[in-house]
Short mmCIF file of C-alpha atoms in Angstrom, two decimals:
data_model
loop_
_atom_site.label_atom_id
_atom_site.label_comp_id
_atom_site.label_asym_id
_atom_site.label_seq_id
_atom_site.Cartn_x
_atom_site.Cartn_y
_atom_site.Cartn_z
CA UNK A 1 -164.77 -14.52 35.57
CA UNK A 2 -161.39 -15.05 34.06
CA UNK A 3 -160.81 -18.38 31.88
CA UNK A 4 -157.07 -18.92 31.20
CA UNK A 5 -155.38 -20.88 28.17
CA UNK A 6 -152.14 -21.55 28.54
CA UNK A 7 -149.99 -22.94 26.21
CA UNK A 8 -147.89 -26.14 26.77
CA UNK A 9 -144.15 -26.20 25.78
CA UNK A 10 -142.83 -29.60 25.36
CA UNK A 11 -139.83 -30.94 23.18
CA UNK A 12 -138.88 -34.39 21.77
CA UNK A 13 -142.47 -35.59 23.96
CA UNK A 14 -141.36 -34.22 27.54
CA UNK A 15 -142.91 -31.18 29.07
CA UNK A 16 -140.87 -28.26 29.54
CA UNK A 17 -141.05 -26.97 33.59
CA UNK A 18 -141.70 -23.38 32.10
CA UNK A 19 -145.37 -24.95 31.90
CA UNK A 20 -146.12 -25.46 35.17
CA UNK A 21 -144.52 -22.50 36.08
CA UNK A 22 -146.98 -20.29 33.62
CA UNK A 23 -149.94 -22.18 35.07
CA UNK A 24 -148.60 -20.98 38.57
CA UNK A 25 -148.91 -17.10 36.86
CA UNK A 26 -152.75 -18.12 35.63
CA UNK A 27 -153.28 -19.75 39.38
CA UNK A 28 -152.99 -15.49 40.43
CA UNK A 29 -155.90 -14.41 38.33
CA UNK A 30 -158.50 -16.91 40.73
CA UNK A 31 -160.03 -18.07 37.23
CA UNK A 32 -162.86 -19.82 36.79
CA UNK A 33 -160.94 -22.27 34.54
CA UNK A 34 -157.42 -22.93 33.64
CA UNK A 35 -156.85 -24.94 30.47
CA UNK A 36 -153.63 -26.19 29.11
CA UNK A 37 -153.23 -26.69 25.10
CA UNK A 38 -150.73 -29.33 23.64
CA UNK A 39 -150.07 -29.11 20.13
CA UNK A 40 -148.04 -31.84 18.45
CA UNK A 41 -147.94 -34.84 16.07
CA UNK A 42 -149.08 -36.98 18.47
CA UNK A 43 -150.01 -34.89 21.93
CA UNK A 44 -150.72 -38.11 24.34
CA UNK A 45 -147.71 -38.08 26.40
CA UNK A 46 -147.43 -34.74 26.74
CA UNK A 47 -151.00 -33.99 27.28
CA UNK A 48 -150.62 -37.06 30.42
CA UNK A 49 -148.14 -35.06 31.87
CA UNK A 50 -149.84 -31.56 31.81
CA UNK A 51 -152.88 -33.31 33.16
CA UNK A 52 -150.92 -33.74 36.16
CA UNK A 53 -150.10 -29.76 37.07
CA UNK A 54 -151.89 -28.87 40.03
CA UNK A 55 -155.25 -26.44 39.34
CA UNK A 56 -155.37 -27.56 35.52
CA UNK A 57 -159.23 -27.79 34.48
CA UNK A 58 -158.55 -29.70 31.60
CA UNK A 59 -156.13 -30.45 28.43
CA UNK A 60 -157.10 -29.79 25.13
CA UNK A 61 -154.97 -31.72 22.83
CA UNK A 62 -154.31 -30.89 19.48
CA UNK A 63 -153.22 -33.12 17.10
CA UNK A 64 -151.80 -32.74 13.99
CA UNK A 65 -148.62 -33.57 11.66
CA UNK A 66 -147.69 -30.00 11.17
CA UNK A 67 -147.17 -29.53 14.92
CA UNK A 68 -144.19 -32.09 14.69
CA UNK A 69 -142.04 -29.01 15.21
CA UNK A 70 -142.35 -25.73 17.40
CA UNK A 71 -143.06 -24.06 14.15
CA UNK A 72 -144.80 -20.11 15.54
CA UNK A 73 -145.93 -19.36 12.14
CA UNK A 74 -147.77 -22.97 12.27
CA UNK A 75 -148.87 -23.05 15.84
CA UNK A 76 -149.95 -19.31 15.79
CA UNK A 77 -153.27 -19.89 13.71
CA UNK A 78 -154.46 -23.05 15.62
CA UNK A 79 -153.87 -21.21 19.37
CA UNK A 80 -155.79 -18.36 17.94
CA UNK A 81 -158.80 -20.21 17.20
CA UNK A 82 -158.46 -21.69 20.42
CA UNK A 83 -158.27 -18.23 22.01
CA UNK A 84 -161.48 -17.35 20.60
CA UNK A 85 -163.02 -19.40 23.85
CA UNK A 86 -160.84 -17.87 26.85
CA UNK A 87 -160.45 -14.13 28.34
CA UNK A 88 -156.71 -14.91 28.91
CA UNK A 89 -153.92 -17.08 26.83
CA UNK A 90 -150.60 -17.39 28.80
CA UNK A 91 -147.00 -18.59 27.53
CA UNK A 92 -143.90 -19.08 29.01
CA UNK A 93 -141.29 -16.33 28.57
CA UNK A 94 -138.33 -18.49 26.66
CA UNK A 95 -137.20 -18.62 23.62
CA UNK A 96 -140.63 -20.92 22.39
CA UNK A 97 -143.31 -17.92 24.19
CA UNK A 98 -141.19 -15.46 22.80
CA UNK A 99 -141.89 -16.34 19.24
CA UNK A 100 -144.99 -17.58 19.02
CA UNK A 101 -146.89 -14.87 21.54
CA UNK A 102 -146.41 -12.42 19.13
CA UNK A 103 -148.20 -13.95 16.19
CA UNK A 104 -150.67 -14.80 18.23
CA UNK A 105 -151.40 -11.70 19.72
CA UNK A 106 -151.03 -9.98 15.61
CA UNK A 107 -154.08 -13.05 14.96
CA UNK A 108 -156.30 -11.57 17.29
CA UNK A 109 -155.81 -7.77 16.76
CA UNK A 110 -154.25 -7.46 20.62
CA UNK A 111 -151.58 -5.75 22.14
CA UNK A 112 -148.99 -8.74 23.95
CA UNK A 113 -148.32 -8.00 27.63
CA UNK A 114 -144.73 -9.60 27.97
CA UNK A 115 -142.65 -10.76 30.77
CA UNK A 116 -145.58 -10.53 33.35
CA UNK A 117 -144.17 -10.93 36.41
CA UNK A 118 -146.87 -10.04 39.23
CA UNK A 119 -150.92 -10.13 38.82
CA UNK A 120 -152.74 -7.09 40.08
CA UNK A 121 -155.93 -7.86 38.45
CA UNK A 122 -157.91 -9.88 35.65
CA UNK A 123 -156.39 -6.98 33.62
CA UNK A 124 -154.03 -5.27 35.77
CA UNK A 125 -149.98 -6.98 35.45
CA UNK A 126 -146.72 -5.90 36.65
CA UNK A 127 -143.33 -6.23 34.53
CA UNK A 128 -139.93 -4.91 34.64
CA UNK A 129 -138.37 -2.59 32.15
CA UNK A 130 -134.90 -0.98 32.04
CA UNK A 131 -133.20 -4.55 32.57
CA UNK A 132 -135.05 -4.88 35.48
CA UNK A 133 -134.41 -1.83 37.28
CA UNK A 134 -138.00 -0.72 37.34
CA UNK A 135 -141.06 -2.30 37.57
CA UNK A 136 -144.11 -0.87 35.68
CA UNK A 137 -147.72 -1.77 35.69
CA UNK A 138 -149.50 -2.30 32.71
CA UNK A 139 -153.00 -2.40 32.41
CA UNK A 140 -154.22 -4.40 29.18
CA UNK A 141 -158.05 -3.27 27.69
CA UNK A 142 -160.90 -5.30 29.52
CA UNK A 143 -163.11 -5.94 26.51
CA UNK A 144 -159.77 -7.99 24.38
CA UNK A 145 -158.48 -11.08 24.72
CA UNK A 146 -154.91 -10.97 26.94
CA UNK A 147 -152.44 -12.70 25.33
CA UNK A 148 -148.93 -12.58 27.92
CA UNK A 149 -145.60 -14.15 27.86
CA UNK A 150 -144.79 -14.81 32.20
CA UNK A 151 -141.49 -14.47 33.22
CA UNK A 152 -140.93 -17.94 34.30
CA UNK A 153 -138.16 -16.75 36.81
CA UNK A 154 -140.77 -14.52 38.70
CA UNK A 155 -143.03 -17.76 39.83
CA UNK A 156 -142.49 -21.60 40.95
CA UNK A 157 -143.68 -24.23 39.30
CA UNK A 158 -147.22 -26.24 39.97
CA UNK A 159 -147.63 -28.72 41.96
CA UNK A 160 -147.67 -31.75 40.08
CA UNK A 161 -150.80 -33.91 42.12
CA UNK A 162 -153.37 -33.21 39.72
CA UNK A 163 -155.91 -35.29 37.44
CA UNK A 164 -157.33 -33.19 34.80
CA UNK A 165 -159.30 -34.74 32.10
CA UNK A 166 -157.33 -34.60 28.38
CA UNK A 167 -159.93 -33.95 25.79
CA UNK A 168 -159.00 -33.78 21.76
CA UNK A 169 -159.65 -30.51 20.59
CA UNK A 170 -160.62 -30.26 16.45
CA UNK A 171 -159.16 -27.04 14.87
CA UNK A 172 -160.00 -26.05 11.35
CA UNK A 173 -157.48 -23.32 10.74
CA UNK A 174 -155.70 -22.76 7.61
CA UNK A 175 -151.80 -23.33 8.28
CA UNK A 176 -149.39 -21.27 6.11
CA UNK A 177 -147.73 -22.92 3.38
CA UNK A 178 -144.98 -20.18 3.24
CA UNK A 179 -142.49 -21.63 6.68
CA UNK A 180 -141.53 -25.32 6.96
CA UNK A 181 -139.27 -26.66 9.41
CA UNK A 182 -135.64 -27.97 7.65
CA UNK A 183 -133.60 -28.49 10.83
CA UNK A 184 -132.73 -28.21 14.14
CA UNK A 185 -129.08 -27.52 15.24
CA UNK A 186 -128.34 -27.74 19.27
CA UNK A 187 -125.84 -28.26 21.49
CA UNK A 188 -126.07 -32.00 22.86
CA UNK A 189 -125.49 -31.98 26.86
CA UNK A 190 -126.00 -34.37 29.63
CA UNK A 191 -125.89 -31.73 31.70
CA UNK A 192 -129.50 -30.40 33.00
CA UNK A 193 -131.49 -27.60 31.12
CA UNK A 194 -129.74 -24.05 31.90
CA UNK A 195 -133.37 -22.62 32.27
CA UNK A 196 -134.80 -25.50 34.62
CA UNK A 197 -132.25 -26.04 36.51
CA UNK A 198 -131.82 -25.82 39.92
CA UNK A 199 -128.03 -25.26 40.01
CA UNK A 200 -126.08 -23.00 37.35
CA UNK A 201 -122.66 -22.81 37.31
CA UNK A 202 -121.72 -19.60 34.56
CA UNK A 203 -118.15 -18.25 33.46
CA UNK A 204 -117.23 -15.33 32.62
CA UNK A 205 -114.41 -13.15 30.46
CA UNK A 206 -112.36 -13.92 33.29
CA UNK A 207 -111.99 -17.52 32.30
CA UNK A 208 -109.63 -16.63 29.89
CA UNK A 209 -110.51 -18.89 26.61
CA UNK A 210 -112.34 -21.53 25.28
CA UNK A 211 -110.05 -24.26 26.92
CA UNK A 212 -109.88 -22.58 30.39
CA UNK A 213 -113.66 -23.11 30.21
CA UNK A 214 -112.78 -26.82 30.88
CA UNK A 215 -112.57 -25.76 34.52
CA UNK A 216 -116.40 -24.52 34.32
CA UNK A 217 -117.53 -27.71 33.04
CA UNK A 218 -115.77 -29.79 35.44
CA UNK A 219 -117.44 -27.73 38.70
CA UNK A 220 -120.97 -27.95 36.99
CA UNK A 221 -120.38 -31.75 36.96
CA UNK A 222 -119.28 -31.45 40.29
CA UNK A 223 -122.85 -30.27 41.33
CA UNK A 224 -124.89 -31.79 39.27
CA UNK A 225 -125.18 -28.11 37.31
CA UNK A 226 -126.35 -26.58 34.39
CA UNK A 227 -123.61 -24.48 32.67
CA UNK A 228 -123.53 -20.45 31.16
CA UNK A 229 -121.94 -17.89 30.49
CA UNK A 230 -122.02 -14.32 30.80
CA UNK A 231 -122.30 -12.32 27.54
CA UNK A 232 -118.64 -11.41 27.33
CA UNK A 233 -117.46 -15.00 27.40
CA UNK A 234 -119.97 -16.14 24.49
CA UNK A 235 -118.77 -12.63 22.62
CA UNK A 236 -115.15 -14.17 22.78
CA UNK A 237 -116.34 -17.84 21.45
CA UNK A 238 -115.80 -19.55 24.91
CA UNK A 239 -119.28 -21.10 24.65
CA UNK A 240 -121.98 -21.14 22.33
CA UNK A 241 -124.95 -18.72 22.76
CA UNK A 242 -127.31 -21.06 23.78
CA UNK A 243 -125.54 -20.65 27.26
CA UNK A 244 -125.99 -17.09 27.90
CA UNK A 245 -127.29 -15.89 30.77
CA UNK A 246 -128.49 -12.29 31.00
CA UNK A 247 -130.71 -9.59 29.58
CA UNK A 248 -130.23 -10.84 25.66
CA UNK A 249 -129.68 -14.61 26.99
CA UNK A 250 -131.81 -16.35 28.94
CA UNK A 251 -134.03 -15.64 32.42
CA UNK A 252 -133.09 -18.32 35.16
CA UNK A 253 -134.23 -18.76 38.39
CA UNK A 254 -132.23 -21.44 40.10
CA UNK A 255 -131.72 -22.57 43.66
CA UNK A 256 -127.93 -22.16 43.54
CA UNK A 257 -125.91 -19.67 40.84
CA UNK A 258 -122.37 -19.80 41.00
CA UNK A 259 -120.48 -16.70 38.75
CA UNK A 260 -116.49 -17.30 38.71
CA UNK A 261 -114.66 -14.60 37.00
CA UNK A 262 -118.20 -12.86 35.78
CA UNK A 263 -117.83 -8.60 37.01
CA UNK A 264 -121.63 -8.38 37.09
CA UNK A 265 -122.87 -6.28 34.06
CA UNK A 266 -126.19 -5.04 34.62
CA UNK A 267 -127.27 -7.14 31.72
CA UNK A 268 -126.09 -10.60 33.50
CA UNK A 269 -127.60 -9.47 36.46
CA UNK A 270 -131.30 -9.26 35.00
CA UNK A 271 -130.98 -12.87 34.36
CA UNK A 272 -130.23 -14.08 37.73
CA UNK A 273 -132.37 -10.99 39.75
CA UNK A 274 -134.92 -14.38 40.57
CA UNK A 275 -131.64 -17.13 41.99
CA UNK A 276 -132.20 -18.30 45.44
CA UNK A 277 -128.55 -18.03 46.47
CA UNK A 278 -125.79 -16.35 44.87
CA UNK A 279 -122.15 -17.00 44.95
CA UNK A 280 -119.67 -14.89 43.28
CA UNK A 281 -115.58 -15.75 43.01
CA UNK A 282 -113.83 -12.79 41.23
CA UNK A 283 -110.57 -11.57 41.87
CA UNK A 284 -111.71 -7.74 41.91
CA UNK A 285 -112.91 -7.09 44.86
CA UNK A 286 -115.05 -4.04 43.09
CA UNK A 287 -117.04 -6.52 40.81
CA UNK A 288 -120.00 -5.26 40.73
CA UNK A 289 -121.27 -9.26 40.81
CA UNK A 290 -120.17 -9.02 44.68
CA UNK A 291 -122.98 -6.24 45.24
CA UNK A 292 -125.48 -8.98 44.70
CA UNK A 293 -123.74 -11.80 46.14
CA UNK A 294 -124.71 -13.69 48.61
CA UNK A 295 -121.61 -15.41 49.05
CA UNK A 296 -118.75 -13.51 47.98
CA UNK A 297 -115.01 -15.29 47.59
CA UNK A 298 -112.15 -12.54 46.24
CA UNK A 299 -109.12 -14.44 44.90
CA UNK A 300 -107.84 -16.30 41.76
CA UNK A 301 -110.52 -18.57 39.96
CA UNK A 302 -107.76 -20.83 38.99
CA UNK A 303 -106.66 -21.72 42.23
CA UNK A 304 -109.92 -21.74 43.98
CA UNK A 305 -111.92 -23.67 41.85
CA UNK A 306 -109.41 -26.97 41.64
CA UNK A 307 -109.30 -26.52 45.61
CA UNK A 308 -113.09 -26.33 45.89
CA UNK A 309 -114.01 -28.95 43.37
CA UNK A 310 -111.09 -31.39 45.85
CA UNK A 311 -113.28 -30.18 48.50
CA UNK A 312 -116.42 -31.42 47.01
#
């Protein structure tokens, strides 16, 4: 029988959704036990709230100064030991998963299955390759521990009814001396998080410049939306990066994605192959964006968007 770590991702003492969405991925395998590891400077509050994900066994927190910060280098050695007790070890495919999977994975002497988007077996995974144009299967060696990255966009978050027990878990690995953390720079928004949210609204080089993107903001706001971007509009300095959407940006999933003056690059479209409803505005009716599209409005962005933020 399967026994599944995953790997919590929290920030400033808040869980991140990609969480419960990975246990959802660890739910497919039928495992005899799915435990969820929280490593910070002080775990409690996150460890409470990943106690609460629906089909969690148990929460093994880790506590130590050096986890103040999402540091891979730091975290890698510590989740490896922890590994040493489970046939699988699952983290979210962002930007945190993404970094620290692979040193985990180099730890333990195992190839990394990433982006898993379907289970087929205990060792049996599907995930797309070619921007998402094909799907492959991957089968990962029965006899290693699996250490994956799941495509948060390709599975919906846990329930959150549960009651699992939180446990302290002691770990006696020697942390690196060679990384520290010396800062965090990010963009400050009251806006929700573009990768957990259920409404996006993303412009693209059509928007014309950095203060045309004014008109993006105000929409979002409108809705109660997470902004992006496409990868042309962050290439011209509209936004910053952080709010790309796409292949090279990030993998979303919401409920609603709204793309005004975005043509639909193949690369954009990987990142929003998972939304529940699409609406495109564009003012060539040939966008490639409309081919997707649930909703599909040709015209000017300029004057439609004033007209439907009135409307809302």
């Amino acid at each position: 029988m399967s026994n599944v770590l995953v790997i919590a991702e929290h920030l400033d003492g808040a869980l991140n959704a990609s969480t419960a969405r990975t246990v959802s991925a660890a739910l497919a395998l039928s495992p005899e036990a799915i435990d969820v590891a929280v490593l910070a400077a002080d775990p409690s509050a996150v460890a409470a709230e990943a106690a609460k994900i629906s089909g969690v066994t148990r929460v093994r927190a880790v506590a130590n100064p050096a986890n103040a910060h999402p540091i891979a280098q730091v975290l890698a050695p510590q989740v490896a030991e922890l590994a040493k007790d489970y046939s699988h070890v699952f983290l979210p495919s962002t930007t945190f998963g993404k970094d620290l999977a692979p040193c985990v994975a180099a730890l333990l002497g195992v190839a990394q299955v990433s982006d898993l988007m379907a289970v087929e077996g205990p060792h049996v995974f599907k995930r797309p390759i070619y921007a998402g144009n094909a799907i492959i299967t991957v089968e990962a060696p029965a006899d290693q521990v699996v250490v994956a990255t799941v495509r948060t966009a390709s599975w919906p978050e846990a329930a959150r009814d549960g009651g699992a027990p939180v446990e302290a878990a002691s770990i006696s690995a020697t942390l690196p001396t060679h990384t520290r953390f010396v800062g965090l720079a990010q963009g400050k928004s009251d806006r929700p998080d573009l990768q957990s949210a259920r409404r996006v609204v993303s412009g693209g080089r059509g928007v014309g410049s950095k203060e045309n993107f004014d008109i993006i903001y105000k929409l979002a706001d409108k809705l109660g939306a997470a902004v992006g971007a496409s990868r042309a509009a962050v290439d011209a300095g509209y936004v910053p990066n952080e709010l790309q959407v796409g292949q090279t940006g990030k993998i979303i999933a919401p409920e609603l994605y709204l793309a005004v003056g975005i043509s639909g690059a193949i690369q954009h479209l990987t990142g929003i192959k998972d939304a529940g409803t699409i609406v495109a505005i564009n003012k060539d009716p040939d966008a490639p964006i409309f081919e997707i599209a649930d909703v599909g409005l040709v015209g000017d962005l300029f004057t439609l968007l004033p007209e439907l933020e009135a409307a809302l």
